[in-house]
mmCIF file of C-alpha atoms in Angstrom:
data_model
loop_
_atom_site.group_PDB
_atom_site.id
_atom_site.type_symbol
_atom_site.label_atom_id
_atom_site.label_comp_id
_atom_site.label_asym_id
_atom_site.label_seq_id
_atom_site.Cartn_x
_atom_site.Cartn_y
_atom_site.Cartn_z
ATOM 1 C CA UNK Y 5 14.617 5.890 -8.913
ATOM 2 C CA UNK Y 6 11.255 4.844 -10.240
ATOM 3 C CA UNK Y 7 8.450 7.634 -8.937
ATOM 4 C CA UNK Y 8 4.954 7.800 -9.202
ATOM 5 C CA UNK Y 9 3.651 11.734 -8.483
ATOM 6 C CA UNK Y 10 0.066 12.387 -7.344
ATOM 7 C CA UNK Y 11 -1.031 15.784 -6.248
ATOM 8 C CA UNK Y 12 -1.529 16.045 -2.519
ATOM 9 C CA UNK Y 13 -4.648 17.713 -2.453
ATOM 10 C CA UNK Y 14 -6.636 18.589 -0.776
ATOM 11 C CA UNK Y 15 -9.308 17.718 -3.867
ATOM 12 C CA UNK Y 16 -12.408 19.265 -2.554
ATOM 13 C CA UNK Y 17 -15.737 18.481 -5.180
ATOM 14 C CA UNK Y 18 -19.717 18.871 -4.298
ATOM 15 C CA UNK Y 19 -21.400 16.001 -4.205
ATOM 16 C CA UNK Y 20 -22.819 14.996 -7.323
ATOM 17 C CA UNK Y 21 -20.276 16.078 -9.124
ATOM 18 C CA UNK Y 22 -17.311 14.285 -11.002
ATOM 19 C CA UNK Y 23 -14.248 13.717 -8.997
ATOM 20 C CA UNK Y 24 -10.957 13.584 -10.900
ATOM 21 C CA UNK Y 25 -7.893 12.379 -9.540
ATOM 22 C CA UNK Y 26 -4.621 12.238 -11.874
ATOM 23 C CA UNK Y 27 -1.129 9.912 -11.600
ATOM 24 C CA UNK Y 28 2.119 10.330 -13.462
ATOM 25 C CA UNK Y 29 5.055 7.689 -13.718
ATOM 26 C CA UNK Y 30 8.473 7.654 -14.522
ATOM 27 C CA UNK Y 31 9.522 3.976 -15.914
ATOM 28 C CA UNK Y 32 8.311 3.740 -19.343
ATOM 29 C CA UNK Y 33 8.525 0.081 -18.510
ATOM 30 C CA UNK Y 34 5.435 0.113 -16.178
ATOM 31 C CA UNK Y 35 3.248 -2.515 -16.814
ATOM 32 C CA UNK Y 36 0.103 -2.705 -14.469
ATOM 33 C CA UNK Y 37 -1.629 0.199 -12.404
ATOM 34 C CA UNK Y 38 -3.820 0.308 -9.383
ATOM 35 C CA UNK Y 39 -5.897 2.660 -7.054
ATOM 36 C CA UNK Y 40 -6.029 2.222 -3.466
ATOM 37 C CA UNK Y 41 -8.453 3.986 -1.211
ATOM 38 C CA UNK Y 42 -7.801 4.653 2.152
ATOM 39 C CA UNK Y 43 -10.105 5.735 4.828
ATOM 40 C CA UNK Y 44 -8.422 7.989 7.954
ATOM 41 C CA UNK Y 45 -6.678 5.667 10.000
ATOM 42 C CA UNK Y 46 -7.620 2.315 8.140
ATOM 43 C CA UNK Y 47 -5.281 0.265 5.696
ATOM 44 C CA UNK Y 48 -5.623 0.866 1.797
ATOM 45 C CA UNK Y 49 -8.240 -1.163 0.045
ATOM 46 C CA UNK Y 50 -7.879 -2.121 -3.866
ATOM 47 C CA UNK Y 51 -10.165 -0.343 -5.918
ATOM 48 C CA UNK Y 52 -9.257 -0.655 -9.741
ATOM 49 C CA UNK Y 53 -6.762 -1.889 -11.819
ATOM 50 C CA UNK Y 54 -5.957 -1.497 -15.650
ATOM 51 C CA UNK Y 55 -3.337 -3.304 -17.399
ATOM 52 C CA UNK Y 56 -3.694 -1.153 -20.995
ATOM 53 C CA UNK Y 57 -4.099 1.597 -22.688
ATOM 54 C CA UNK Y 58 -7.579 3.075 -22.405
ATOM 55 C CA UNK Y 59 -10.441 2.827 -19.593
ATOM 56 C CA UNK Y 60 -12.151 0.660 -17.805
ATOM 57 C CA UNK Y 61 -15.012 1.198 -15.815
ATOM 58 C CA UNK Y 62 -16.588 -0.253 -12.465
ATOM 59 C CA UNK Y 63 -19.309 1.155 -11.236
ATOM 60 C CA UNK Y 64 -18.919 4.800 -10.411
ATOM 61 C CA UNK Y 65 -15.239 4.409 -10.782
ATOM 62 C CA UNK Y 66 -13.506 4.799 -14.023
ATOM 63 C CA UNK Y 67 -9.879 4.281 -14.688
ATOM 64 C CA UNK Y 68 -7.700 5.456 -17.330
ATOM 65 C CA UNK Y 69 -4.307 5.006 -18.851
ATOM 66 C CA UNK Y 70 -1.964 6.310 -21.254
ATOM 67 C CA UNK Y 71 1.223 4.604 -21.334
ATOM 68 C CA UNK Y 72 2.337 7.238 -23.722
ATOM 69 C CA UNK Y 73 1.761 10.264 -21.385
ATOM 70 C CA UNK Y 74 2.755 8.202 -18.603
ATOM 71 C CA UNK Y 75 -0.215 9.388 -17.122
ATOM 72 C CA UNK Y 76 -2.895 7.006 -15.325
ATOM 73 C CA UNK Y 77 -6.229 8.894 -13.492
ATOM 74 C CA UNK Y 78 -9.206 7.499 -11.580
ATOM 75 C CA UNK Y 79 -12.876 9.174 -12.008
ATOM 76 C CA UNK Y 80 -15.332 9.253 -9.382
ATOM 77 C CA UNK Y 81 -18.582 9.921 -10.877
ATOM 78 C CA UNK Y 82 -21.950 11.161 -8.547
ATOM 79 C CA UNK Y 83 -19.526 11.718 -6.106
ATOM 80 C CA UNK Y 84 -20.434 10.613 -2.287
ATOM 81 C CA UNK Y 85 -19.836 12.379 1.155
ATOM 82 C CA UNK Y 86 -18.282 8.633 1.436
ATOM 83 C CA UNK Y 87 -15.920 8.860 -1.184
ATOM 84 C CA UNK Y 88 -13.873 10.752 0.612
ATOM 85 C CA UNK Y 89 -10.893 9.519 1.564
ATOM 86 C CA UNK Y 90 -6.896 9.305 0.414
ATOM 87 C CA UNK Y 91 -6.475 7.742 -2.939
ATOM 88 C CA UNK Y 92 -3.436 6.223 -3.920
ATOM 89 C CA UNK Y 93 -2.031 5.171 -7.174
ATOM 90 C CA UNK Y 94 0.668 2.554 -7.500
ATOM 91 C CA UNK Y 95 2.459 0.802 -10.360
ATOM 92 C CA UNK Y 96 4.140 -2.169 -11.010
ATOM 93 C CA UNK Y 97 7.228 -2.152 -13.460
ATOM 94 C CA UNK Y 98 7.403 -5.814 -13.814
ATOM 95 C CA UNK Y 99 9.396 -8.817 -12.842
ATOM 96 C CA UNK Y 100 8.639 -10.941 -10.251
ATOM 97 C CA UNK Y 101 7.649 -10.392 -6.362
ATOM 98 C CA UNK Y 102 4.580 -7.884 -7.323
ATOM 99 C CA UNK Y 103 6.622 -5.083 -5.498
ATOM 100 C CA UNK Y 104 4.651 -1.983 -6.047
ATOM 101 C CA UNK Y 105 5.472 1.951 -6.413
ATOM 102 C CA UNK Y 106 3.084 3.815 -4.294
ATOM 103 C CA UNK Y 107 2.518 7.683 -4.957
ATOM 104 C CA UNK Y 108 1.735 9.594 -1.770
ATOM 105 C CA UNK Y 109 -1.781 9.933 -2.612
ATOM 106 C CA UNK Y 110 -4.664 12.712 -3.189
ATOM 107 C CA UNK Y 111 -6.933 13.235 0.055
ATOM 108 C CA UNK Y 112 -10.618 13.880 -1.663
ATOM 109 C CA UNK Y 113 -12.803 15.356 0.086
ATOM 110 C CA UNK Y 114 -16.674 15.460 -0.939
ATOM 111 C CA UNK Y 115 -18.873 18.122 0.637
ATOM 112 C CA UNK Y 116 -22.488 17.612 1.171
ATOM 113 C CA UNK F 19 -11.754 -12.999 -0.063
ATOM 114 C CA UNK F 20 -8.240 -12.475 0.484
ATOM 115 C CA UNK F 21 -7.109 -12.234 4.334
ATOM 116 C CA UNK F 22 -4.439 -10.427 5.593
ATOM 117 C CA UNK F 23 -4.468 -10.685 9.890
ATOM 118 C CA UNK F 24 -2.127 -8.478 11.909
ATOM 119 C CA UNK F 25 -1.595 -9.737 15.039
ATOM 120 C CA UNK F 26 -2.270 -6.320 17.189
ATOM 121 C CA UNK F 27 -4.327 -2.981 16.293
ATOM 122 C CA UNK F 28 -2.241 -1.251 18.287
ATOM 123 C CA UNK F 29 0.870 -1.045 20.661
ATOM 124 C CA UNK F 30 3.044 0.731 22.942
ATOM 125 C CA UNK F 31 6.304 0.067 23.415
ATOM 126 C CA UNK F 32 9.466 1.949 25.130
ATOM 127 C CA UNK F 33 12.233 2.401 23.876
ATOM 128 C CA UNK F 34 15.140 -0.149 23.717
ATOM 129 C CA UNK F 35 12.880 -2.972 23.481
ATOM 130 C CA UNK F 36 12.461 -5.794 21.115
ATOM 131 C CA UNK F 37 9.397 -5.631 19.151
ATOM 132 C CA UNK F 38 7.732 -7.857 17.077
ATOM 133 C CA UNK F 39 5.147 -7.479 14.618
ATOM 134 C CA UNK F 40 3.244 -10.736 13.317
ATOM 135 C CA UNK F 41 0.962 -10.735 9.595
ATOM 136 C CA UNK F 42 -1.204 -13.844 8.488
ATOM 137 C CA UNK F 43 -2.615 -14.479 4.717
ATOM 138 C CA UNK F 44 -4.693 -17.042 3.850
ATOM 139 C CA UNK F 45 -4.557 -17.605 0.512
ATOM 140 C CA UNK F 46 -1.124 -19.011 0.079
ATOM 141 C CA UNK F 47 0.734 -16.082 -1.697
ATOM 142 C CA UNK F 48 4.098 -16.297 -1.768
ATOM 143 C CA UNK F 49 4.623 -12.443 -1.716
ATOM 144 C CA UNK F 50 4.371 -10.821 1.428
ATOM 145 C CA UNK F 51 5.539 -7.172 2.583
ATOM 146 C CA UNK F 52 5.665 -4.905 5.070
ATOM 147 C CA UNK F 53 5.434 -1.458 4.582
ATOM 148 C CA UNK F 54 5.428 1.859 7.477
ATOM 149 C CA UNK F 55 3.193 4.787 6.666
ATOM 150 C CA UNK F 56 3.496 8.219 7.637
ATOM 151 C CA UNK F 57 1.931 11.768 7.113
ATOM 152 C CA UNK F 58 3.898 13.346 4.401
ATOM 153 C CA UNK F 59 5.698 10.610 3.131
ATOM 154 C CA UNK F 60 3.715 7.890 2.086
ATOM 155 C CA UNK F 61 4.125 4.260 1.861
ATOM 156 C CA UNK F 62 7.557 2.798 2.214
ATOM 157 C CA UNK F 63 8.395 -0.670 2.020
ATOM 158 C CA UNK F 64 10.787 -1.847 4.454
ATOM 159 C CA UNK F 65 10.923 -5.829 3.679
ATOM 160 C CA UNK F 66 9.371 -8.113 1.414
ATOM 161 C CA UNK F 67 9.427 -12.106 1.082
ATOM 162 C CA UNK F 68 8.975 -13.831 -1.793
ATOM 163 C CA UNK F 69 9.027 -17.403 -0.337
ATOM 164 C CA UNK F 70 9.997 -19.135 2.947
ATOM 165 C CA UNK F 71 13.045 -18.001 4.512
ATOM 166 C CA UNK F 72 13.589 -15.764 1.544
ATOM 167 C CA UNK F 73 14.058 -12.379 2.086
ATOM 168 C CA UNK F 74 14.664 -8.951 -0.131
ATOM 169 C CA UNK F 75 15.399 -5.265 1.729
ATOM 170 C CA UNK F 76 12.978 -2.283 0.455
ATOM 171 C CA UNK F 77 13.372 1.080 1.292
ATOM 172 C CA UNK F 78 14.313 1.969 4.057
ATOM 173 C CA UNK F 79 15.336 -1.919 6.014
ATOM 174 C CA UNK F 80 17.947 0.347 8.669
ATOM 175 C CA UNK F 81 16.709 -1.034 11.855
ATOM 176 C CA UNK F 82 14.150 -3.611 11.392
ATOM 177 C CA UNK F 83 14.679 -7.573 10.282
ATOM 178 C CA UNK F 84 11.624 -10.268 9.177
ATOM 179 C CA UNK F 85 11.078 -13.547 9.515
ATOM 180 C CA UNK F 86 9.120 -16.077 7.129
ATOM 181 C CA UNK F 87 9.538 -19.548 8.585
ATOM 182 C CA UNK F 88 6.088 -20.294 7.181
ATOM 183 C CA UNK F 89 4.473 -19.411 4.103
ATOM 184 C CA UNK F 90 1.482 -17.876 5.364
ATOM 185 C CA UNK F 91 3.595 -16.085 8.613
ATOM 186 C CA UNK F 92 5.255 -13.074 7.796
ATOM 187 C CA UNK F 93 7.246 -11.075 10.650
ATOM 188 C CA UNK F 94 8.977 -8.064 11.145
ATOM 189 C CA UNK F 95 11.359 -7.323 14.079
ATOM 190 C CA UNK F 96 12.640 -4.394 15.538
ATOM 191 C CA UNK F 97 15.936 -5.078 17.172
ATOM 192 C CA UNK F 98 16.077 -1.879 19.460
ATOM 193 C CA UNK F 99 12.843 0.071 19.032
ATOM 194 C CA UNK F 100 13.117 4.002 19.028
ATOM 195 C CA UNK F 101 11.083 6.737 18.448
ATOM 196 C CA UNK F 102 11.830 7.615 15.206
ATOM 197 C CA UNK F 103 9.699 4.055 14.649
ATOM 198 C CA UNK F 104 6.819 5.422 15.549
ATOM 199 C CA UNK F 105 4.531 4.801 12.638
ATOM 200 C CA UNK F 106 1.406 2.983 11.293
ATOM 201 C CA UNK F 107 2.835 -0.410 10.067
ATOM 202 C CA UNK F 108 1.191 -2.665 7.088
ATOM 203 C CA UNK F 109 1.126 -6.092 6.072
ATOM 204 C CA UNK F 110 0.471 -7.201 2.695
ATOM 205 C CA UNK F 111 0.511 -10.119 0.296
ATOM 206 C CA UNK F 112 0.202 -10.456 -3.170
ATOM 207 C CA UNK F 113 -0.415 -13.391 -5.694
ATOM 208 C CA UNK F 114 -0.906 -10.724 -8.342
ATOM 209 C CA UNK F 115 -2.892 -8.208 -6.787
ATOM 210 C CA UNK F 116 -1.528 -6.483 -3.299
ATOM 211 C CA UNK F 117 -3.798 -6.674 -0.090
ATOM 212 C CA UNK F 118 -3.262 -5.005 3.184
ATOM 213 C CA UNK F 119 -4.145 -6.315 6.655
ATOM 214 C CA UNK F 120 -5.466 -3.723 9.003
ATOM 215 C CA UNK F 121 -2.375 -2.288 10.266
ATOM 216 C CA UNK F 122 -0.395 -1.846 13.711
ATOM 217 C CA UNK F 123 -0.126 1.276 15.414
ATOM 218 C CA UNK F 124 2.918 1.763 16.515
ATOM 219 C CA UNK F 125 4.298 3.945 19.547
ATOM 220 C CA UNK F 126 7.982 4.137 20.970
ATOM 221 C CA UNK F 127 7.786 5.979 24.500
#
Protein backbone atom coordinates (compact mmCIF):
# COMPACT_ATOMS: atom_id res chain seq x y z
CA UNK A 1 0.00 0.00 0.00
CA UNK A 2 1.71 3.15 -1.14
CA UNK A 3 1.14 6.04 1.80
CA UNK A 4 1.95 9.45 1.98
CA UNK A 5 1.84 10.75 5.98
CA UNK A 6 1.33 14.44 6.79
CA UNK A 7 0.77 15.60 10.29
CA UNK A 8 -2.80 16.65 10.94
CA UNK A 9 -2.22 19.69 12.64
CA UNK A 10 -3.48 21.89 13.71
CA UNK A 11 -0.12 24.09 12.55
CA UNK A 12 -0.78 27.31 14.26
CA UNK A 13 2.23 30.22 13.25
CA UNK A 14 2.01 34.28 13.77
CA UNK A 15 1.89 36.03 10.95
CA UNK A 16 5.07 36.99 9.64
CA UNK A 17 6.56 34.18 10.50
CA UNK A 18 7.77 31.01 8.49
CA UNK A 19 5.28 28.30 8.10
CA UNK A 20 6.63 24.77 7.73
CA UNK A 21 4.71 21.98 6.64
CA UNK A 22 6.49 18.40 6.22
CA UNK A 23 5.45 15.05 3.90
CA UNK A 24 6.83 11.55 4.08
CA UNK A 25 6.36 8.68 1.40
CA UNK A 26 6.63 5.18 1.24
CA UNK A 27 7.47 4.03 -2.57
CA UNK A 28 11.00 4.72 -3.15
CA UNK A 29 9.78 4.73 -6.71
CA UNK A 30 7.96 8.13 -6.40
CA UNK A 31 8.66 10.27 -9.05
CA UNK A 32 6.81 13.74 -8.96
CA UNK A 33 5.34 15.68 -5.84
CA UNK A 34 2.71 18.30 -5.39
CA UNK A 35 0.98 20.64 -2.79
CA UNK A 36 -2.57 21.32 -2.85
CA UNK A 37 -4.24 24.01 -0.84
CA UNK A 38 -7.58 23.85 0.17
CA UNK A 39 -9.75 26.51 1.55
CA UNK A 40 -12.86 25.25 4.09
CA UNK A 41 -15.37 23.90 1.98
CA UNK A 42 -13.73 24.64 -1.54
CA UNK A 43 -11.89 22.02 -3.86
CA UNK A 44 -7.95 21.75 -3.66
CA UNK A 45 -6.03 24.13 -5.83
CA UNK A 46 -2.34 23.21 -7.19
CA UNK A 47 0.21 25.11 -5.61
CA UNK A 48 3.80 23.64 -6.33
CA UNK A 49 5.33 20.90 -7.80
CA UNK A 50 9.02 19.52 -7.82
CA UNK A 51 10.16 16.71 -9.82
CA UNK A 52 13.96 16.47 -8.05
CA UNK A 53 15.97 16.54 -5.49
CA UNK A 54 16.37 19.98 -3.95
CA UNK A 55 14.01 23.24 -3.88
CA UNK A 56 12.30 25.25 -5.83
CA UNK A 57 10.83 28.37 -5.05
CA UNK A 58 7.63 30.47 -6.13
CA UNK A 59 6.98 33.30 -4.57
CA UNK A 60 6.48 32.95 -0.87
CA UNK A 61 6.24 29.26 -1.33
CA UNK A 62 9.21 27.05 -1.30
CA UNK A 63 9.25 23.38 -1.93
CA UNK A 64 11.64 20.80 -1.06
CA UNK A 65 12.57 17.23 -1.70
CA UNK A 66 14.71 14.52 -0.68
CA UNK A 67 14.13 11.40 -2.42
CA UNK A 68 16.57 9.87 -0.06
CA UNK A 69 14.66 10.71 3.20
CA UNK A 70 11.57 10.20 1.43
CA UNK A 71 10.69 13.33 2.79
CA UNK A 72 9.09 16.31 0.64
CA UNK A 73 7.99 19.83 2.75
CA UNK A 74 6.42 23.10 1.59
CA UNK A 75 7.57 26.62 3.25
CA UNK A 76 5.37 29.44 3.63
CA UNK A 77 7.40 32.40 4.18
CA UNK A 78 5.75 36.05 5.69
CA UNK A 79 3.04 34.01 6.47
CA UNK A 80 -0.69 35.51 5.78
CA UNK A 81 -3.99 35.39 7.88
CA UNK A 82 -4.88 34.00 4.17
CA UNK A 83 -2.64 31.26 4.10
CA UNK A 84 -4.53 29.46 6.14
CA UNK A 85 -6.04 26.69 4.98
CA UNK A 86 -5.54 22.57 4.60
CA UNK A 87 -2.47 21.69 2.70
CA UNK A 88 -2.12 18.58 1.05
CA UNK A 89 0.76 16.73 -0.35
CA UNK A 90 0.40 14.09 -3.02
CA UNK A 91 2.76 11.93 -5.07
CA UNK A 92 2.85 10.25 -8.12
CA UNK A 93 4.79 6.83 -8.39
CA UNK A 94 4.74 6.71 -12.07
CA UNK A 95 3.18 4.96 -14.98
CA UNK A 96 0.53 6.16 -16.81
CA UNK A 97 -3.09 7.71 -15.85
CA UNK A 98 -1.42 10.53 -13.42
CA UNK A 99 -3.24 8.71 -10.47
CA UNK A 100 -2.09 10.49 -7.42
CA UNK A 101 -1.46 9.52 -3.56
CA UNK A 102 -2.99 12.15 -1.46
CA UNK A 103 -1.86 12.50 2.33
CA UNK A 104 -4.68 13.71 4.57
CA UNK A 105 -3.28 17.05 4.86
CA UNK A 106 -2.00 19.73 7.59
CA UNK A 107 -4.79 22.45 8.48
CA UNK A 108 -2.47 25.82 8.98
CA UNK A 109 -3.71 28.20 10.65
CA UNK A 110 -2.10 31.87 10.69
CA UNK A 111 -3.05 34.21 13.53
CA UNK A 112 -3.07 37.87 13.12
CA UNK B 1 -6.58 27.90 -17.57
CA UNK B 2 -7.60 24.50 -17.03
CA UNK B 3 -11.54 23.95 -16.41
CA UNK B 4 -13.00 21.45 -14.51
CA UNK B 5 -17.25 22.14 -14.32
CA UNK B 6 -19.37 20.07 -11.94
CA UNK B 7 -22.65 20.05 -12.88
CA UNK B 8 -24.32 20.95 -9.25
CA UNK B 9 -22.79 22.76 -6.00
CA UNK B 10 -24.89 20.95 -4.09
CA UNK B 11 -27.68 18.23 -3.68
CA UNK B 12 -30.07 16.37 -1.70
CA UNK B 13 -31.10 13.24 -2.34
CA UNK B 14 -33.08 10.32 -0.33
CA UNK B 15 -32.22 7.39 -0.04
CA UNK B 16 -32.77 4.56 -2.63
CA UNK B 17 -32.48 6.83 -5.43
CA UNK B 18 -30.37 6.97 -8.48
CA UNK B 19 -27.96 9.69 -8.49
CA UNK B 20 -25.89 11.09 -10.90
CA UNK B 21 -23.04 13.26 -10.75
CA UNK B 22 -21.80 15.03 -14.10
CA UNK B 23 -17.79 16.73 -14.46
CA UNK B 24 -16.68 18.79 -17.64
CA UNK B 25 -12.83 19.63 -18.65
CA UNK B 26 -11.91 21.62 -21.27
CA UNK B 27 -8.71 21.00 -22.17
CA UNK B 28 -8.95 17.58 -23.66
CA UNK B 29 -7.19 15.40 -20.95
CA UNK B 30 -7.66 12.07 -21.21
CA UNK B 31 -7.40 11.45 -17.38
CA UNK B 32 -10.29 12.13 -15.43
CA UNK B 33 -11.23 11.05 -11.70
CA UNK B 34 -13.47 11.24 -9.19
CA UNK B 35 -12.61 11.31 -5.81
CA UNK B 36 -15.12 11.66 -2.21
CA UNK B 37 -13.68 13.67 0.65
CA UNK B 38 -14.34 13.42 4.16
CA UNK B 39 -13.23 14.79 7.65
CA UNK B 40 -10.70 12.40 8.92
CA UNK B 41 -10.00 10.50 6.04
CA UNK B 42 -8.95 12.38 3.25
CA UNK B 43 -9.16 12.03 -0.39
CA UNK B 44 -10.17 8.74 -1.84
CA UNK B 45 -10.46 7.97 -5.32
CA UNK B 46 -13.34 6.01 -6.27
CA UNK B 47 -13.00 5.86 -10.31
CA UNK B 48 -10.76 7.12 -12.80
CA UNK B 49 -10.85 7.12 -16.80
CA UNK B 50 -8.13 7.18 -18.81
CA UNK B 51 -9.93 7.44 -22.21
CA UNK B 52 -13.48 7.02 -23.61
CA UNK B 53 -15.37 4.22 -22.35
CA UNK B 54 -12.31 3.17 -20.44
CA UNK B 55 -12.57 2.70 -17.02
CA UNK B 56 -10.14 1.67 -13.85
CA UNK B 57 -11.71 1.13 -10.00
CA UNK B 58 -9.78 3.25 -7.14
CA UNK B 59 -10.33 2.90 -3.71
CA UNK B 60 -13.10 2.36 -2.55
CA UNK B 61 -15.57 1.75 -6.23
CA UNK B 62 -18.35 -0.49 -3.73
CA UNK B 63 -21.44 1.25 -4.75
CA UNK B 64 -20.85 3.77 -7.34
CA UNK B 65 -20.24 3.19 -11.40
CA UNK B 66 -18.96 6.12 -14.16
CA UNK B 67 -19.54 6.79 -17.38
CA UNK B 68 -17.15 8.44 -20.12
CA UNK B 69 -18.99 8.34 -23.43
CA UNK B 70 -17.16 11.56 -24.28
CA UNK B 71 -13.80 12.66 -23.70
CA UNK B 72 -14.43 15.77 -22.01
CA UNK B 73 -17.76 14.12 -19.91
CA UNK B 74 -16.91 12.28 -17.02
CA UNK B 75 -19.82 10.69 -14.76
CA UNK B 76 -20.27 8.97 -11.73
CA UNK B 77 -23.44 7.04 -10.72
CA UNK B 78 -24.77 5.91 -7.67
CA UNK B 79 -26.95 2.92 -8.22
CA UNK B 80 -28.90 3.04 -4.80
CA UNK B 81 -27.79 6.12 -2.87
CA UNK B 82 -27.43 5.74 1.04
CA UNK B 83 -26.27 7.59 3.72
CA UNK B 84 -23.11 6.34 4.25
CA UNK B 85 -22.60 8.46 0.67
CA UNK B 86 -22.91 11.40 2.16
CA UNK B 87 -19.76 13.24 1.27
CA UNK B 88 -18.14 16.18 -0.65
CA UNK B 89 -17.50 14.67 -4.16
CA UNK B 90 -14.55 15.91 -6.70
CA UNK B 91 -13.88 15.91 -10.21
CA UNK B 92 -10.57 16.08 -11.66
CA UNK B 93 -8.52 15.76 -14.81
CA UNK B 94 -5.09 15.55 -15.50
CA UNK B 95 -2.82 15.86 -18.67
CA UNK B 96 0.13 15.87 -16.29
CA UNK B 97 -0.84 18.00 -13.60
CA UNK B 98 -4.30 17.13 -11.54
CA UNK B 99 -7.13 19.86 -11.37
CA UNK B 100 -10.26 19.78 -9.38
CA UNK B 101 -13.67 21.21 -10.31
CA UNK B 102 -15.52 22.80 -7.48
CA UNK B 103 -17.09 19.90 -5.95
CA UNK B 104 -20.73 18.45 -5.18
CA UNK B 105 -22.13 18.36 -1.90
CA UNK B 106 -23.63 15.50 -1.34
CA UNK B 107 -26.60 14.54 1.13
CA UNK B 108 -28.54 11.10 1.43
CA UNK B 109 -31.80 11.78 3.63
Amino acid sequence: QKEVEQNSGPLSVPEGAIASLNCTYSDRGSQSFFWYRQYSGKSPELIMSIYSNGDKEDGRFTAQLNKASQYVSLLIRDSQPSDSATYLCAVYVGGSNYKLTFGKGTLLTVNP
Amino acid sequence: DVKVTQSSRYLVKRTGEKVFLECVQDMDHENMFWYRQDPGLGLRLIYFSYDVKMKEKGDIPEGYSVSREKKERFSLILESASTNQTSMYLCASSGGLLHFGNGTRLTVT
